[in-house]
PDB file of C-alpha atoms in Angstrom:
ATOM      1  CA  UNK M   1       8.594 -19.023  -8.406  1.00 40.00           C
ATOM      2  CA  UNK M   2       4.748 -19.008  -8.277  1.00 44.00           C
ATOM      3  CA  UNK M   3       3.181 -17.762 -11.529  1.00 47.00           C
ATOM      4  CA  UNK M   4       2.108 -14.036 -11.724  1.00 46.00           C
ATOM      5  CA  UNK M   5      -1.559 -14.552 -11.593  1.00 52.00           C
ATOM      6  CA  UNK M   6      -1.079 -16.623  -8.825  1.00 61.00           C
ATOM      7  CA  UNK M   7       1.131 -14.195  -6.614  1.00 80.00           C
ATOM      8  CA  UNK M   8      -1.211 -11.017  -7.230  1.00 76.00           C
ATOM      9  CA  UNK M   9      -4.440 -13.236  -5.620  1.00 74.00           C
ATOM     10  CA  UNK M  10      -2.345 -14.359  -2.917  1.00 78.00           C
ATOM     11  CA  UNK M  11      -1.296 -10.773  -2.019  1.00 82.00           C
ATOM     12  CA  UNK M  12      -5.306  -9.921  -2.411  1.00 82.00           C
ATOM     13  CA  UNK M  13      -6.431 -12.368  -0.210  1.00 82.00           C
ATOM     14  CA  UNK M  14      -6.725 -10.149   3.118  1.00 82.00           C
ATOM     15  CA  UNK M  15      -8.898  -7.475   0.401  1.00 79.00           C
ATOM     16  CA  UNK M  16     -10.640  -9.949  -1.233  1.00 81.00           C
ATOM     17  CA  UNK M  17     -11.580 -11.503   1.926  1.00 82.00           C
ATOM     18  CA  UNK M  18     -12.884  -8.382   3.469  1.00 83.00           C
ATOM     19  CA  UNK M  19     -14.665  -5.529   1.591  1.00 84.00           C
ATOM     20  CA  UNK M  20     -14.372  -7.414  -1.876  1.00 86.00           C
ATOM     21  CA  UNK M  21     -15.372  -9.964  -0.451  1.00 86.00           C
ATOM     22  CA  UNK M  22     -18.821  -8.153   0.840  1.00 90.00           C
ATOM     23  CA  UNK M  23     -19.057  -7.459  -2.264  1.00 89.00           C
ATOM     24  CA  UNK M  24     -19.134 -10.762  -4.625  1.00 87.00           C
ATOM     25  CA  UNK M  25     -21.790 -11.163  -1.383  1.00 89.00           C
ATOM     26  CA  UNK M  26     -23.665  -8.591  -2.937  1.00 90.00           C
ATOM     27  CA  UNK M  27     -24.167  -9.330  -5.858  1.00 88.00           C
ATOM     28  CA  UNK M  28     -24.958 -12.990  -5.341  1.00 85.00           C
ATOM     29  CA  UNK M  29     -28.614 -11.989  -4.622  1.00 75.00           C
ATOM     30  CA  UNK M  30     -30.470 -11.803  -8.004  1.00 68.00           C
ATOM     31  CA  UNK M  31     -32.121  -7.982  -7.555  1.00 81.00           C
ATOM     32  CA  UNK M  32     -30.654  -4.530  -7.789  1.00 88.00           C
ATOM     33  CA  UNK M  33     -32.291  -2.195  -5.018  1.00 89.00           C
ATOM     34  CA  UNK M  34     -31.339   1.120  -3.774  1.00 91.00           C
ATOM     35  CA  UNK M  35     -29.821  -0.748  -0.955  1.00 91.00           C
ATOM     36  CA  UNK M  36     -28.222  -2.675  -3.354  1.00 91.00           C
ATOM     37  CA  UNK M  37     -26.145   0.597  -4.782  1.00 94.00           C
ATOM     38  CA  UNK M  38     -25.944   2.202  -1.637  1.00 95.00           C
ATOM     39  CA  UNK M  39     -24.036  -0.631   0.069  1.00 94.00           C
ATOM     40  CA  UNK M  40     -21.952  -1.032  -2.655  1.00 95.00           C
ATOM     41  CA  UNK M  41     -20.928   2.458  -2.745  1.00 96.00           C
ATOM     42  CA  UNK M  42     -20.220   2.311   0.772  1.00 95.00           C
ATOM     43  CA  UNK M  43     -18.326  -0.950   0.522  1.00 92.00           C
ATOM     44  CA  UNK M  44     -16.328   0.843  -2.007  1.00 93.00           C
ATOM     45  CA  UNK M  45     -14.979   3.980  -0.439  1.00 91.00           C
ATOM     46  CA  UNK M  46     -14.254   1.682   2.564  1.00 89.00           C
ATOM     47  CA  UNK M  47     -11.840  -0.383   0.542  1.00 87.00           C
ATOM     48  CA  UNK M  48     -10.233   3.125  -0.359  1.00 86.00           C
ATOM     49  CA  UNK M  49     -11.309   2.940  -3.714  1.00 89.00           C
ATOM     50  CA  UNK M  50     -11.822   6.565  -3.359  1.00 86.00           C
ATOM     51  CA  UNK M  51     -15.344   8.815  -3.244  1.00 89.00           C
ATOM     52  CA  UNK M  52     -14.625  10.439  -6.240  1.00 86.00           C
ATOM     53  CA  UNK M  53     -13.676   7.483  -8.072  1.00 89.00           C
ATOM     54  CA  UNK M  54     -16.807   5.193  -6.274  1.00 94.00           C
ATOM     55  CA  UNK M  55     -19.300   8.298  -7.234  1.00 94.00           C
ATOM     56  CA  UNK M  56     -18.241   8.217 -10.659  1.00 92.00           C
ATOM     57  CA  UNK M  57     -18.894   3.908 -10.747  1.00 94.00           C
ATOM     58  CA  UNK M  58     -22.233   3.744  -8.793  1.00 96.00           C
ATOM     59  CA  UNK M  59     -23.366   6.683 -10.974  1.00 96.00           C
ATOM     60  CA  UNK M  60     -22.562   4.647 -13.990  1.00 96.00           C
ATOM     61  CA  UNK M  61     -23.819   1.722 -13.578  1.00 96.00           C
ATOM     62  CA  UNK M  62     -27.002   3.104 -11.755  1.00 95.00           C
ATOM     63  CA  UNK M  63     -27.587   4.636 -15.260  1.00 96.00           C
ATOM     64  CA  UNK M  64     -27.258   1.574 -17.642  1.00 96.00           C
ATOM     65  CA  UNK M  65     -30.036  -0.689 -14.605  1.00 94.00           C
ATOM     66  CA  UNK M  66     -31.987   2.644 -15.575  1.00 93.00           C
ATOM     67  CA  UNK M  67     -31.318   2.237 -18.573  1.00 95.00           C
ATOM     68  CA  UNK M  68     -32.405  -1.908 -18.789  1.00 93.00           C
ATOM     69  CA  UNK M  69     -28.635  -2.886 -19.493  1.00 93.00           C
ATOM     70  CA  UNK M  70     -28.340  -4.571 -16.180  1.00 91.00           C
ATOM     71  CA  UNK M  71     -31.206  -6.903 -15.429  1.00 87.00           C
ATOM     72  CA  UNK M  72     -29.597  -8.732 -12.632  1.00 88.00           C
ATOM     73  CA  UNK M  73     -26.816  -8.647  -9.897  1.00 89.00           C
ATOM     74  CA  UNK M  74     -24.813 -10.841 -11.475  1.00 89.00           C
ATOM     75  CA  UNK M  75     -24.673  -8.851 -14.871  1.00 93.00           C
ATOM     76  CA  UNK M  76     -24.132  -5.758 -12.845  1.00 93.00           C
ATOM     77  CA  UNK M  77     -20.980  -7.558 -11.126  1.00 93.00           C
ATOM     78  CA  UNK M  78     -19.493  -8.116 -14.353  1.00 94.00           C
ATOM     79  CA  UNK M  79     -19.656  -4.618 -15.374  1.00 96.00           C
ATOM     80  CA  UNK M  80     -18.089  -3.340 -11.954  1.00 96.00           C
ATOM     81  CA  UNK M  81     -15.160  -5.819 -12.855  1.00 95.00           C
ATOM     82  CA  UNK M  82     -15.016  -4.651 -16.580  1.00 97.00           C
ATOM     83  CA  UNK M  83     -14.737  -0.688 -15.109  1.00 96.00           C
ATOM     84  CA  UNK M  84     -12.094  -1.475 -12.719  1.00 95.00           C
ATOM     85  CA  UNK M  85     -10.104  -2.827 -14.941  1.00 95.00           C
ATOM     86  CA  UNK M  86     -10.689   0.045 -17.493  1.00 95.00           C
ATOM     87  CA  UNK M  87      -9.680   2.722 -14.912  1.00 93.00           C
ATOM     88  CA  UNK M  88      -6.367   0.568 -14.419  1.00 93.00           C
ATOM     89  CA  UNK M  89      -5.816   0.149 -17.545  1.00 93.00           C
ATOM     90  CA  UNK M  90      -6.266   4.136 -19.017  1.00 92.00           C
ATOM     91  CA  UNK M  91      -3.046   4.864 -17.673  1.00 91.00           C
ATOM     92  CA  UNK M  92      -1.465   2.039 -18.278  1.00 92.00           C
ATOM     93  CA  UNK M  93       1.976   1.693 -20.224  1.00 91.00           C
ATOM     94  CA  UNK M  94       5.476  -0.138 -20.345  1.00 93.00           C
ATOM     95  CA  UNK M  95       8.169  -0.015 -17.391  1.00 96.00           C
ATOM     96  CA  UNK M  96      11.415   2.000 -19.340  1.00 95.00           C
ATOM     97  CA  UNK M  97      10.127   1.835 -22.882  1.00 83.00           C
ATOM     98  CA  UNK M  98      13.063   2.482 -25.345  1.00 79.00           C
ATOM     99  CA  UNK M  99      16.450   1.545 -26.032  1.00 81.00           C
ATOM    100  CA  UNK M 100      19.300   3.562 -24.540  1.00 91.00           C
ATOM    101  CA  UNK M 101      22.893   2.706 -23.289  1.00 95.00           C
ATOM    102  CA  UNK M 102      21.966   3.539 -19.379  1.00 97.00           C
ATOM    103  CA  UNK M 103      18.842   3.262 -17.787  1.00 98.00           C
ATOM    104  CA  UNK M 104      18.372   5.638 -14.284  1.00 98.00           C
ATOM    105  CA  UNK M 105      15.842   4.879 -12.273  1.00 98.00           C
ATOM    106  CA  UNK M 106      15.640   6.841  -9.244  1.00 97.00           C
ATOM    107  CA  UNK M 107      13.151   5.134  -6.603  1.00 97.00           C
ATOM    108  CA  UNK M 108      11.194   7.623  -3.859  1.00 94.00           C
ATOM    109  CA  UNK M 109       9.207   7.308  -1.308  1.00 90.00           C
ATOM    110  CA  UNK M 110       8.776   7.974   2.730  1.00 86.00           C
ATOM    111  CA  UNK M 111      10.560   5.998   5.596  1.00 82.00           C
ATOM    112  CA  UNK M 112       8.750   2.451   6.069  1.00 85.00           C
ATOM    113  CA  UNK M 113       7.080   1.909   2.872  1.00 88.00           C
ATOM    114  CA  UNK M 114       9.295  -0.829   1.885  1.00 90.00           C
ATOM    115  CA  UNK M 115      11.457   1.138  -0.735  1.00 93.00           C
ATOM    116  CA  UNK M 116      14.843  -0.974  -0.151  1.00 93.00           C
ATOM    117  CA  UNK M 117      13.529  -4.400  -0.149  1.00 94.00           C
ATOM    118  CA  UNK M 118      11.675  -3.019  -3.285  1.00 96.00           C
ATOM    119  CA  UNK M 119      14.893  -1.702  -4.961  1.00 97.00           C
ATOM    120  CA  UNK M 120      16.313  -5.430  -4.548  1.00 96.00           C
ATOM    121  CA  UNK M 121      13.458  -6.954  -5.929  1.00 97.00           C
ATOM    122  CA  UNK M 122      13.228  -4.872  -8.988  1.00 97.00           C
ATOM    123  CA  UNK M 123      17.033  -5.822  -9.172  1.00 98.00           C
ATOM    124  CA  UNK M 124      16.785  -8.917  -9.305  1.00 97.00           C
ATOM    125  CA  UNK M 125      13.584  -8.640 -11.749  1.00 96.00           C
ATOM    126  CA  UNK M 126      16.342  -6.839 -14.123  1.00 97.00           C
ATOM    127  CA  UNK M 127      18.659  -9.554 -13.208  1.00 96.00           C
ATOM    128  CA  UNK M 128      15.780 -12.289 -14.635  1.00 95.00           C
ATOM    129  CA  UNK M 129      15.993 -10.131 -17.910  1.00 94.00           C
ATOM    130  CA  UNK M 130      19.482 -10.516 -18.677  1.00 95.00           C
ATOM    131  CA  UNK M 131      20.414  -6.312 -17.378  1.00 96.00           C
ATOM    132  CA  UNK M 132      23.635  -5.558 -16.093  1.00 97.00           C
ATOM    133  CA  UNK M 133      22.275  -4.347 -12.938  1.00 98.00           C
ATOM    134  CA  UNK M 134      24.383  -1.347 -10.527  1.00 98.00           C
ATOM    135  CA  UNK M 135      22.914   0.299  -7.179  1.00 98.00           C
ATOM    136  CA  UNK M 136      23.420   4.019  -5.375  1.00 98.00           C
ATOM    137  CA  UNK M 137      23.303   3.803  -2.122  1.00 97.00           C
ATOM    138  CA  UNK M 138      21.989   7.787  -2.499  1.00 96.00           C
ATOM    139  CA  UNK M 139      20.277   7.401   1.292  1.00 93.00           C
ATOM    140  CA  UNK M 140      23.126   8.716   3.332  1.00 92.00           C
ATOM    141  CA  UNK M 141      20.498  10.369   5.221  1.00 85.00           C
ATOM    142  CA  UNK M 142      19.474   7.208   7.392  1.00 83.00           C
ATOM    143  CA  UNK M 143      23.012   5.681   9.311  1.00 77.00           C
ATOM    144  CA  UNK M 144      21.917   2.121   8.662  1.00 90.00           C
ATOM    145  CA  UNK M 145      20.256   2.449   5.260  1.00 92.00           C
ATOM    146  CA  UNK M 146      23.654   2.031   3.601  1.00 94.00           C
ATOM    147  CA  UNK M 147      24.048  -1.428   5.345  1.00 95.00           C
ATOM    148  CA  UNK M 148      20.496  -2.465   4.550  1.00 94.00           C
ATOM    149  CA  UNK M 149      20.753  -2.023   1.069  1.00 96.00           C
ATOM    150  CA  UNK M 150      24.278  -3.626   0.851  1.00 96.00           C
ATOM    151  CA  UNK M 151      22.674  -6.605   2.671  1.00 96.00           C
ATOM    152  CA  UNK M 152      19.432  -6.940   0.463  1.00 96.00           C
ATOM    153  CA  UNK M 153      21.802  -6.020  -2.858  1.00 96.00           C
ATOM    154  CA  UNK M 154      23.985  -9.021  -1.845  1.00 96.00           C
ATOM    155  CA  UNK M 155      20.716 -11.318  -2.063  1.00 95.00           C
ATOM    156  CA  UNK M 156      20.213  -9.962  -5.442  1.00 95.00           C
ATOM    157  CA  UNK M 157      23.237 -10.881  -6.646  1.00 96.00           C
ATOM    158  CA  UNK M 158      24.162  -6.981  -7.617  1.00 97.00           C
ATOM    159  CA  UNK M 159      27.007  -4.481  -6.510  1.00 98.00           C
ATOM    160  CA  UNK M 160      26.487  -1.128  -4.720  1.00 98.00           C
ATOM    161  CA  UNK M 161      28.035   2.081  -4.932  1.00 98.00           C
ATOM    162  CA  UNK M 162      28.198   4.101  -1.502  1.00 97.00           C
ATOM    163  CA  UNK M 163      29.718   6.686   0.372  1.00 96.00           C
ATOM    164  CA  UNK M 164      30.148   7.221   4.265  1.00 94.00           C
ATOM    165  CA  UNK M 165      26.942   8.137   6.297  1.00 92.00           C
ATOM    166  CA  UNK M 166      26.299  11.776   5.933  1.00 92.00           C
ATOM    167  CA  UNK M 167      27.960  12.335   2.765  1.00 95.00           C
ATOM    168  CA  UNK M 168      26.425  14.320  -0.292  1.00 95.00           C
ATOM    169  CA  UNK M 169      24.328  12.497  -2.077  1.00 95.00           C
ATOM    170  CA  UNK M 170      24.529  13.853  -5.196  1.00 97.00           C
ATOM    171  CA  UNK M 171      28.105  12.850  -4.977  1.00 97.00           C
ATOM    172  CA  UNK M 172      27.108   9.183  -4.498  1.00 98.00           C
ATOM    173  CA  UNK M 173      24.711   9.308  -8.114  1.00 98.00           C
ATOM    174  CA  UNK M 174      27.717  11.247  -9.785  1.00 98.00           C
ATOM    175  CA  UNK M 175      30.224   8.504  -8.724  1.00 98.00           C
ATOM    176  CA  UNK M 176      27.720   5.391  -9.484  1.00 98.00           C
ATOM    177  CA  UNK M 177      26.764   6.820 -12.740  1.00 98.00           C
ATOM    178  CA  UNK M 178      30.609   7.552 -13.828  1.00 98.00           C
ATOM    179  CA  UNK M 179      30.634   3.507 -12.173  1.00 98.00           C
ATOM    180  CA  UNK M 180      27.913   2.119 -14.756  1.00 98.00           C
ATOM    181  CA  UNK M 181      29.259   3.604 -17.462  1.00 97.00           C
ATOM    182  CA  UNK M 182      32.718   2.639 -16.726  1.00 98.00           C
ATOM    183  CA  UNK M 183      31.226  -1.069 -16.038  1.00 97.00           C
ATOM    184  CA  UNK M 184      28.737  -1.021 -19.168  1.00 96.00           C
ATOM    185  CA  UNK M 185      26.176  -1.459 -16.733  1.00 97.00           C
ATOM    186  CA  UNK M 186      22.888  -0.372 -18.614  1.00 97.00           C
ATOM    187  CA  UNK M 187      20.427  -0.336 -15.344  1.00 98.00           C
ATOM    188  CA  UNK M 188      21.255   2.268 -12.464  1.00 98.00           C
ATOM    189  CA  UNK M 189      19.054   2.096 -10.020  1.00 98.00           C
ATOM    190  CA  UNK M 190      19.119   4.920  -7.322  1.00 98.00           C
ATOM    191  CA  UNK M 191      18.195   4.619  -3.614  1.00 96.00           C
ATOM    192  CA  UNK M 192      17.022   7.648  -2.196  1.00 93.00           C
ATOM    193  CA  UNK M 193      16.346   8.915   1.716  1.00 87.00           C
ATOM    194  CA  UNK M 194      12.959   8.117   2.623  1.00 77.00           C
ATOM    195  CA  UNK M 195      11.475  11.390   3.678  1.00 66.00           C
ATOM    196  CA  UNK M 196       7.891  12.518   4.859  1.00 63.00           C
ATOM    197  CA  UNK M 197       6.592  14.233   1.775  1.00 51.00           C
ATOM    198  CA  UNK M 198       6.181  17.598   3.770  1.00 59.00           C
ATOM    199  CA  UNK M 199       9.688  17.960   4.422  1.00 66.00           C
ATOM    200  CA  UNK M 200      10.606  20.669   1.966  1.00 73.00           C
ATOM    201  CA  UNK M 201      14.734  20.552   2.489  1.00 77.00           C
ATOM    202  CA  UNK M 202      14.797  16.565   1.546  1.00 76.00           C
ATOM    203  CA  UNK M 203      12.298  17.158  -1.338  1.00 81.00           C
ATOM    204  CA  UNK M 204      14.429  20.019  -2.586  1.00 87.00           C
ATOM    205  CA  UNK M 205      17.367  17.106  -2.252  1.00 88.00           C
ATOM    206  CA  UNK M 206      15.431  14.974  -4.364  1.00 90.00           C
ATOM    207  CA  UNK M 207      15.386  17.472  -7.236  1.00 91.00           C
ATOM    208  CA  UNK M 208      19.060  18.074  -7.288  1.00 94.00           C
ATOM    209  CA  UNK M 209      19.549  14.120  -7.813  1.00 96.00           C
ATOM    210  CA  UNK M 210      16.765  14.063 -10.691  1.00 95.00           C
ATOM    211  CA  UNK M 211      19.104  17.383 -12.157  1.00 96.00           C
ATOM    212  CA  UNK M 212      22.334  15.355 -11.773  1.00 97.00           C
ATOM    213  CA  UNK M 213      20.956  12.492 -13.412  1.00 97.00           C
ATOM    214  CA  UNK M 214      19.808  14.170 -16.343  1.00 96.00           C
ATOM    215  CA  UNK M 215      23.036  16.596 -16.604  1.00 97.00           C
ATOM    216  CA  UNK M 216      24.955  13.251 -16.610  1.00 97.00           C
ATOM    217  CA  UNK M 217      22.887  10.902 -18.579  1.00 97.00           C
ATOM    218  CA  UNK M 218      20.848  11.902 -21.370  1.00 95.00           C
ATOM    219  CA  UNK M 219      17.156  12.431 -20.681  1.00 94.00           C
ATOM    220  CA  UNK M 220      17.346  10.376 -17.082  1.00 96.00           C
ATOM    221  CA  UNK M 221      16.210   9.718 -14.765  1.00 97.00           C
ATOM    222  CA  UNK M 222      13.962   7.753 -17.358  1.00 97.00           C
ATOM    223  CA  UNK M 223      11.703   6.273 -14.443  1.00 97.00           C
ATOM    224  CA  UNK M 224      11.168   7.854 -10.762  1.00 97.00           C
ATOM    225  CA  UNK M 225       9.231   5.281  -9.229  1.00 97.00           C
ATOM    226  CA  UNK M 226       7.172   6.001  -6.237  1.00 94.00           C
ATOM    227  CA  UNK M 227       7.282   3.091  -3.677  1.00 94.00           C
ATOM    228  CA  UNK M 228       3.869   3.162  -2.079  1.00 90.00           C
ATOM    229  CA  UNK M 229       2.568   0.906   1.267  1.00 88.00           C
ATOM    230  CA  UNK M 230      -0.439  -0.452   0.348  1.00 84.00           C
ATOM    231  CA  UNK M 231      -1.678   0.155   4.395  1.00 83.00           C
ATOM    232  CA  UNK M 232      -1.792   3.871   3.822  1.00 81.00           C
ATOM    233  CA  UNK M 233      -4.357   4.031   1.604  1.00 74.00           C
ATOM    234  CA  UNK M 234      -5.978   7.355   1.540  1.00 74.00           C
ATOM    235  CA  UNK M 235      -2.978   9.436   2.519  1.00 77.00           C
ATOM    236  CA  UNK M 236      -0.960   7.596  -0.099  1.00 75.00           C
ATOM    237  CA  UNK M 237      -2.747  10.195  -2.652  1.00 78.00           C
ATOM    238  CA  UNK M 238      -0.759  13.253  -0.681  1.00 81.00           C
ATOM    239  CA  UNK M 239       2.554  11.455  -0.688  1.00 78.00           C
ATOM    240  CA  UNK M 240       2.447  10.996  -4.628  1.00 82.00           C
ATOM    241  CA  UNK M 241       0.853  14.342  -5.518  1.00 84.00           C
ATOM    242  CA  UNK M 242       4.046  15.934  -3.179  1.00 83.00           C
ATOM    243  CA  UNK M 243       6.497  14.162  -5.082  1.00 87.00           C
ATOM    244  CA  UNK M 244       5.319  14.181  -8.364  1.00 86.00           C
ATOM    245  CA  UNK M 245       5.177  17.919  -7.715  1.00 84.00           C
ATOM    246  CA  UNK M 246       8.707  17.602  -6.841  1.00 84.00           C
ATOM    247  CA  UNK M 247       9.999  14.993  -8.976  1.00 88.00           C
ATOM    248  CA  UNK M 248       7.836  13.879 -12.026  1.00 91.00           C
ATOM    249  CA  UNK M 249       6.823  10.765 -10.154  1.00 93.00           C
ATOM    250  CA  UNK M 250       6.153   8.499 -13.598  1.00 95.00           C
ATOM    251  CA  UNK M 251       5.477   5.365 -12.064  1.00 95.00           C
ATOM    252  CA  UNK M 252       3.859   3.162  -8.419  1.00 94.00           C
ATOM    253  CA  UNK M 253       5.230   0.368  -6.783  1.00 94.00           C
ATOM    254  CA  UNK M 254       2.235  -0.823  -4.589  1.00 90.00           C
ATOM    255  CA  UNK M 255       4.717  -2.713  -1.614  1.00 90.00           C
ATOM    256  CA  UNK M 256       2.970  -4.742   1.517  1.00 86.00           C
ATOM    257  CA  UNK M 257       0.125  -5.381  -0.778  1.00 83.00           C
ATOM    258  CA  UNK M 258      -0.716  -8.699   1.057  1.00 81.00           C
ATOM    259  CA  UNK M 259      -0.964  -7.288   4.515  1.00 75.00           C
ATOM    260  CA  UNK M 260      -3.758  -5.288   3.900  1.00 74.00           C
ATOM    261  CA  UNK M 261      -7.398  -5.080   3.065  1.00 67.00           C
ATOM    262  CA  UNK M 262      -7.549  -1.699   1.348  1.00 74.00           C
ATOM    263  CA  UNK M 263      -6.143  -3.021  -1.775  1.00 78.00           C
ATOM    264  CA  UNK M 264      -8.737  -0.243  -3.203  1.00 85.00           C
ATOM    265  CA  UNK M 265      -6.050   2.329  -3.245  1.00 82.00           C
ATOM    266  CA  UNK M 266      -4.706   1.624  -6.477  1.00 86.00           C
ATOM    267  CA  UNK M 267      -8.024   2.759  -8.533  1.00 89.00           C
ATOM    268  CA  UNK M 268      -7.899   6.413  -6.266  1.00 83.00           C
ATOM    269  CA  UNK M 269      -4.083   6.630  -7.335  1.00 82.00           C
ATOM    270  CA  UNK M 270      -4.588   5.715 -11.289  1.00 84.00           C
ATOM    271  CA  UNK M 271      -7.579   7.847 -11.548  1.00 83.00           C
ATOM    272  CA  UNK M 272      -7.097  10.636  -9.273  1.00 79.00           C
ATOM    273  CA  UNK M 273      -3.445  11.340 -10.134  1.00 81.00           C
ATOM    274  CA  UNK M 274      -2.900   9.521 -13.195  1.00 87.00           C
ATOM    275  CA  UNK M 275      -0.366   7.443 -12.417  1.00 90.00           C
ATOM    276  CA  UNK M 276      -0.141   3.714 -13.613  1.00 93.00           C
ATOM    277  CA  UNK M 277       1.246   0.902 -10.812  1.00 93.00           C
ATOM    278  CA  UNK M 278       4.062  -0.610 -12.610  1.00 95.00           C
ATOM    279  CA  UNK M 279       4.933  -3.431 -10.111  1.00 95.00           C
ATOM    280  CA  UNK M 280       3.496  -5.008  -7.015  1.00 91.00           C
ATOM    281  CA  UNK M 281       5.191  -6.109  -3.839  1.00 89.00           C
ATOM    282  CA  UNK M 282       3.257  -9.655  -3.586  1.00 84.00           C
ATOM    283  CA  UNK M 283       5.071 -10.660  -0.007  1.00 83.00           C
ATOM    284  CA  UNK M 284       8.319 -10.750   2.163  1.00 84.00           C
ATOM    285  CA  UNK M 285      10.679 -13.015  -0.320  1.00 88.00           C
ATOM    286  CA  UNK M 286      12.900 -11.882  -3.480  1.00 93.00           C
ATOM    287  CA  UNK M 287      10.447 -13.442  -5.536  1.00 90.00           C
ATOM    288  CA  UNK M 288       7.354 -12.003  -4.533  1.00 90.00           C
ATOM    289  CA  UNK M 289       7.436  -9.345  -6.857  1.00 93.00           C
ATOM    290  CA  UNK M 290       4.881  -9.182 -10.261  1.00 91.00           C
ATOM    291  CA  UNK M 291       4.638  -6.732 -12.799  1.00 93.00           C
ATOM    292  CA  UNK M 292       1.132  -4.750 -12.495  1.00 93.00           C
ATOM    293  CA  UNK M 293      -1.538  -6.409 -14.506  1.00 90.00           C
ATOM    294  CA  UNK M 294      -4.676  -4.948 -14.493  1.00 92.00           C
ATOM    295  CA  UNK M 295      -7.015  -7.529 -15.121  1.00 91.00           C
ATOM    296  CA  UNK M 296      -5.374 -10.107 -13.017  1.00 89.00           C
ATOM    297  CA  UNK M 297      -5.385  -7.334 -10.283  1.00 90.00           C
ATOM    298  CA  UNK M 298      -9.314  -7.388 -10.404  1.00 91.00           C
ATOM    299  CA  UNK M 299      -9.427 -10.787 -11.087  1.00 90.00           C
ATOM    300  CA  UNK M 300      -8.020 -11.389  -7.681  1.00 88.00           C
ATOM    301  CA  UNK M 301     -10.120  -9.314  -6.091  1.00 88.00           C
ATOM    302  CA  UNK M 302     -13.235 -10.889  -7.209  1.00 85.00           C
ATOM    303  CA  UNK M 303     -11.648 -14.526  -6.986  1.00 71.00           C
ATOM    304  CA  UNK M 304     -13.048 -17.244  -4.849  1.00 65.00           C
ATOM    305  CA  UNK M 305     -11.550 -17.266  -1.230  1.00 50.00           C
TER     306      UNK M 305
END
């Protein structure tokens, strides 16, 4: 397996080579103009950084050239780098801090984001730890969802509790929590229908699994973990406002994060809706998974092609 630092530039290299990329361009000549902060800024939002977020940057370190703190490009360069990896890091915290006999982890998020390949990665990462790992196959929604997780659980190396198509799935997270306790599994983690976030019946569904889970299992779920596709950028701010409206969304999973060039999206999601990314999707194996690490995150965007 390729280190970490090494997997979260190669999943940056379509970002970095693009609108990152414009930027290290930037700043390689030695004056700061208007132009200079107006590119930048545009350069920015384009990489889905976000306009509130970008505003809030350019008007910073406008200030501190004002101010004779940044005397050339390349100083100014190292401050952007040392921001971005401030608003990464001011939400920033561990993956299911604390000791307890069960972990539940539900994981959310709508149809193609790359939730179930995520769930067996994040398996397997528990796997690598030394967990006793279990699975609900809670999307009975979807007729071939049960069948994709069994296939991608088998890969992992972990079992699966499911019911037929079109049962209740609340009925599935009773049984596979009665199942992990009964196995002394202490990781449960919970696949869920992938849903558009507007679809108030299958949000409703998702808080009666969150209220089973916690009836069950004492203060669970203790992570609901939002899968998100990096491609989406923008709109990937309304998906996680809906569910954490719905279901206390406490963590990101930023999936497909190498086939795009809007890796920009994760500042607008820290800072706009305070949420830290917890793990990255680095490519199409069972190893291309990383834990989030913000300054290796805008190290890679800044690296040399």
């Amino acid at each position: 397996m390729l280190g970490r630092k090494t997997q979260i530039q190669q999943s940056l290299t379509k970002t970095r080579r693009s609108f990152f990329g414009r930027i290290a361009d930037l700043f390689r000549d030695a004056d700061l103009s208007d132009d200079t902060w107006e590119e930048l800024e545009m350069l920015l939002i384009q990489a889905d950084v976000g306009v509130k977020t970008t505003t809030t940057l350019i008007a910073k370190l406008r200030a501190e050239a004002d101010a004779g703190r940044l005397r050339d490009a390349q100083q100014a360069q190292a401050r952007l780098k040392e921001e971005l990896v401030l608003l990464l890091k001011q939400h920033e915290r561990a993956y299911l801090s604390g000791r307890r006999l069960l972990n539940v982890v539900l994981v959310v998020g709508v149809n193609g984001a790359g939730k179930t390949t995520s769930i067996a990665k994040l398996a397997q990462y528990h796997k690598q730890r030394g967990d006793r790992v279990l699975l609900a196959a809670a999307d009975t929604f979807r007729a071939a969802a049960i069948d994709q997780l069994q296939v991608w659980a088998q890969r992992a190396g972990v079992e699966v509790i499911a019911h037929q198509p079109g049962a209740d799935p609340g009925a599935v997270l009773y049984d596979a929590i009665l199942a992990a306790q009964a196995r002394q599994s202490n990781t449960l983690i919970v696949d869920t229908a992938g849903r558009l976030h507007t679809q108030h019946n299958l949000m409703q569904e998702l808080k009666k699994l969150a209220g089973i889970a916690r009836k069950q299992v004492h203060q669970a779920p203790h992570e609901v973990l939002l899968v998100l596709d990096a491609n989406t950028g923008q709109n990937a701010l309304a998906q996680a406002r809906h569910f954490t409206a719905a279901v206390g969304v406490t963590g990101v999973v930023l999936a497909k994060l190498d086939s795009t060039a809007r890796g920009g999206m994760v500042f607008a999601v820290g800072v706009e809706l305070g949420l830290p990314v917890l793990f990255v999707a680095t490519g199409e194996t069972m190893d291309d998974w990383a834990p989030f690490d913000a300054q290796q995150f805008v190290d890679g965007l800044f690296a040399d092609n």
